[in-house]
Amino acid sequence: MSDLRDLYQEVILDHHKRPRNFRRIENANRQADGYNPLCGDKISVYMRLENGVLADIAFIGTGCAISTASASMMTEHLKGKTEAEARIVFDQFHRLVTNHSGGPEFADIGKLAVFSGVREYPVRVKCATLAWHTMHAALNQKAETVATE
Amino acid sequence: MTAGTGKDTARPELAYDVSSIREDFPIFREPVNGRSLVYLDNAATTQKPQSVIDAVTRFYTRECANIHRGVHYLSERATESYENSRSKIRRFINANSLQEVVFVRGTTEAVNLVAQTYGRTHVGAGDEIVISAMEHHSNIVPWQLLCEEKNARIRTVPITRTGEFMLDEYRELLGPKTRLVAVTHISNALGTINPVQEIIRLAHERNIPVLLDAAQAVQHVPIDVQALDCDFLAFSGHKMYGPTGIGVLYGKENLLEEMPPYQGGGDMISYVTFEKTLYNRLPYKFEAGTPNVAGGIGLGAAVDYLESIGLENIRAHEHDLMKYGTMELWTLDELTIIGTAREKASVLSFIIEGIHPHDIGTILDKEGVAIRTGHHCAQPVMDFFHTPATARASLGLYNTREDIQALVHGLRKVKEVFR
């Protein structure tokens, strides 16, 4: 069970049970949908980007514990960050869950480090990164406003 | 279901000896995550007995040659082994002739073959193909491709909340525009055994041919294509303890005869000039290119293996295990079995309130229990039950009550982690 706990850490289980920022943002100016056809996980990420800063970020969707917790913790981590910072964290997170050579470069990633256990479960990497890829797609989106449906 | 087709060669007086059966499968000697394997993903693929592995190895070690063309000794031997397998399969499903047994890559290719040959020549604008709401994607998408091309449409027989095929609604859907019925014999996502005899009878009353997807049936129940009177039957080798990459399309000879070829190439021709090609006779007309010779030989060995145990014995063993598994799963709170048809085989699909199937699968894997999680290539079924995915345990001839107990034990661990 000890290695299972590396994956299902308390903080992950907590975010799965009580996801933070689990809502739509009505006046979002960035939004993207993510879908994992392998498992049917769906997510929509909403952002309010003001002067290059993520004034608000939230999500809705259905998914496993890993994908829900990842989305929840992502929104907590990115709120208040600049767009440029968000892109850097995106890269760091991606390396965190795929690379086996961790190290000091992840020092800034804070609580997100709990997802390092995912790298031992290659089939679950997509679960952990779905929200992040969706967030990235939202950042790259050009439209000013997006329909919520 | 018809009981006893009289083709079981096993000795029914002997008790089903599952521990000696397990010894036939070398994989059970391999530890997984430090534990002995509890393999409950048989609907995805089955493990292989030593006899199948040996047959494939023997071909590559001692008989390797191309078939149907060489004048040399090895080619003759390879051809004989390959054709001998066809003959075993003919007997296994009780086809009328060897011409009716076409080797393909698997069920998917078999369905595509019928869609692209029979379908393209018999389905036109406004015509209809009837399938059921519990089909695997491989018995949906080939028909969608055909319907898009021909401006035809798919009609879907609904299922009940327990996952049963609705016969009355099916009868209503059959009409003058119906060109083909294509349904699964046993559902891969729910385990439902469909009333195929009745489905075929009703279609034949209107002269509509029926294709049966038997990918989840041939390894669990005896099949007699002549008794069923199905027009096409598709199945895969790897789900019946044989190799991957080999499968069978059975088709009635008169239908196969009038169908155009599926792919062009070597082996499917009898005479070629740049102006005109004469096609080979059945079944070779549908077997372009060098086939999966080793796979075909391995599939023959798998048929031998199944017959040595006896499909009726396998069915009885798995049925008993299914009942036991259902009762055991019911002891877990918040667990719902998806698919509770009266007639079921092999499949125990379930969800647990508040826990995603992927998380269930990962934790069970750590416990050495292999199941499948996801939509099982049957997304319309998942939509019907309002769930994106299920966890699915599927039984095979080597599974035991201990395997079920390991599953339930693992599920208690899952609930511990998520409590």
Coordinates of N, CA and C in Angstrom, one line a residue, chain A residues 16-69:
Chain A
H16 N -9.8 15.8 -4.7 CA -10.7 15.0 -5.4 C -12.1 15.1 -4.8
K17 N -12.1 15.0 -3.5 CA -13.4 15.1 -2.8 C -14.0 16.5 -2.8
R18 N -13.2 17.5 -2.6 CA -13.7 18.8 -2.5 C -12.9 19.7 -3.5
P19 N -13.1 19.5 -4.8 CA -12.4 20.3 -5.8 C -12.6 21.8 -5.6
R20 N -11.4 22.6 -5.6 CA -11.5 24.0 -5.5 C -11.8 24.6 -6.8
N21 N -12.4 25.8 -6.8 CA -12.6 26.6 -8.0 C -13.4 25.7 -9.1
F22 N -14.3 24.9 -8.5 CA -15.1 24.0 -9.4 C -16.4 24.8 -9.8
R23 N -16.3 25.6 -10.8 CA -17.4 26.4 -11.2 C -17.1 27.0 -12.6
R24 N -18.1 27.5 -13.2 CA -17.9 28.3 -14.4 C -17.6 29.7 -14.1
I25 N -16.9 30.4 -15.0 CA -16.7 31.9 -14.8 C -17.5 32.6 -15.8
E26 N -18.6 33.2 -15.4 CA -19.5 33.8 -16.4 C -18.9 34.8 -17.3
N27 N -18.0 35.6 -16.8 CA -17.4 36.6 -17.7 C -16.0 36.2 -18.1
A28 N -15.8 34.9 -18.3 CA -14.5 34.5 -18.7 C -14.1 35.0 -20.1
N29 N -12.8 35.3 -20.3 CA -12.4 35.7 -21.6 C -11.5 34.7 -22.3
R30 N -11.3 33.6 -21.6 CA -10.6 32.5 -22.2 C -11.3 31.2 -21.7
Q31 N -11.4 30.3 -22.6 CA -12.1 29.0 -22.2 C -11.7 27.9 -23.2
A32 N -11.4 26.7 -22.7 CA -11.2 25.6 -23.6 C -11.7 24.3 -22.9
D33 N -12.0 23.4 -23.8 CA -12.5 22.1 -23.3 C -11.4 21.0 -23.6
G34 N -11.3 20.1 -22.7 CA -10.4 19.0 -22.8 C -11.2 17.7 -22.7
Y35 N -10.7 16.7 -23.4 CA -11.4 15.4 -23.4 C -10.4 14.3 -23.6
N36 N -10.5 13.3 -22.8 CA -9.6 12.1 -22.9 C -10.5 11.0 -23.4
P37 N -10.4 10.7 -24.7 CA -11.3 9.7 -25.3 C -11.0 8.3 -24.8
L38 N -9.9 8.1 -24.2 CA -9.6 6.8 -23.6 C -10.4 6.4 -22.4
C39 N -10.6 7.4 -21.6 CA -11.4 7.1 -20.3 C -12.7 7.9 -20.2
G40 N -12.9 8.9 -21.2 CA -14.1 9.6 -21.1 C -14.1 10.8 -20.2
D41 N -12.9 11.2 -19.7 CA -12.8 12.3 -18.8 C -13.0 13.6 -19.6
K42 N -13.8 14.5 -19.0 CA -14.1 15.8 -19.7 C -13.8 16.9 -18.8
I43 N -13.3 18.0 -19.3 CA -13.0 19.2 -18.5 C -13.2 20.4 -19.3
S44 N -13.7 21.5 -18.6 CA -13.7 22.8 -19.2 C -13.0 23.7 -18.3
V45 N -12.0 24.5 -18.8 CA -11.2 25.4 -18.0 C -11.7 26.8 -18.4
Y46 N -11.9 27.7 -17.4 CA -12.3 29.1 -17.6 C -11.3 30.0 -17.0
M47 N -11.1 31.1 -17.7 CA -10.1 32.1 -17.2 C -10.6 33.5 -17.4
R48 N -10.3 34.3 -16.4 CA -10.5 35.8 -16.5 C -9.1 36.3 -16.5
L49 N -8.6 36.7 -17.7 CA -7.3 37.3 -17.9 C -7.3 38.8 -17.9
E50 N -6.7 39.4 -16.9 CA -6.7 40.9 -16.9 C -5.3 41.5 -16.9
N51 N -5.0 42.3 -17.9 CA -3.6 42.8 -18.0 C -2.5 41.8 -17.9
G52 N -2.8 40.6 -18.5 CA -1.8 39.6 -18.5 C -1.7 38.8 -17.2
V53 N -2.7 39.0 -16.3 CA -2.7 38.3 -15.1 C -3.9 37.4 -15.0
L54 N -3.8 36.2 -14.4 CA -4.9 35.3 -14.3 C -5.7 35.8 -13.0
A55 N -6.6 36.7 -13.3 CA -7.4 37.2 -12.1 C -8.3 36.1 -11.6
D56 N -8.8 35.2 -12.4 CA -9.6 34.1 -12.0 C -9.4 32.9 -12.9
I57 N -9.4 31.8 -12.3 CA -9.3 30.5 -13.1 C -10.1 29.5 -12.4
A58 N -11.0 28.7 -13.2 CA -11.8 27.7 -12.6 C -12.1 26.6 -13.6
F59 N -12.7 25.6 -13.1 CA -13.0 24.4 -14.1 C -14.2 23.7 -13.7
I60 N -14.8 23.0 -14.6 CA -15.8 22.0 -14.3 C -15.5 20.8 -15.2
G61 N -16.1 19.6 -14.8 CA -15.9 18.4 -15.6 C -16.0 17.2 -14.7
T62 N -15.8 16.1 -15.4 CA -15.8 14.8 -14.7 C -14.5 14.0 -14.9
G63 N -14.0 13.4 -13.9 CA -12.8 12.6 -14.2 C -12.4 11.8 -12.9
C64 N -11.3 11.2 -13.0 CA -10.8 10.3 -11.9 C -10.2 11.2 -10.9
A65 N -9.8 10.6 -9.8 CA -9.2 11.4 -8.7 C -8.0 12.2 -9.1
I66 N -7.1 11.6 -9.9 CA -5.9 12.2 -10.4 C -6.2 13.4 -11.2
S67 N -7.1 13.3 -12.2 CA -7.4 14.4 -13.1 C -8.2 15.5 -12.4
T68 N -9.1 15.2 -11.5 CA -9.9 16.2 -10.8 C -8.9 17.0 -9.8
A69 N -8.1 16.2 -9.1 CA -7.2 16.9 -8.1 C -6.2 17.8 -8.8

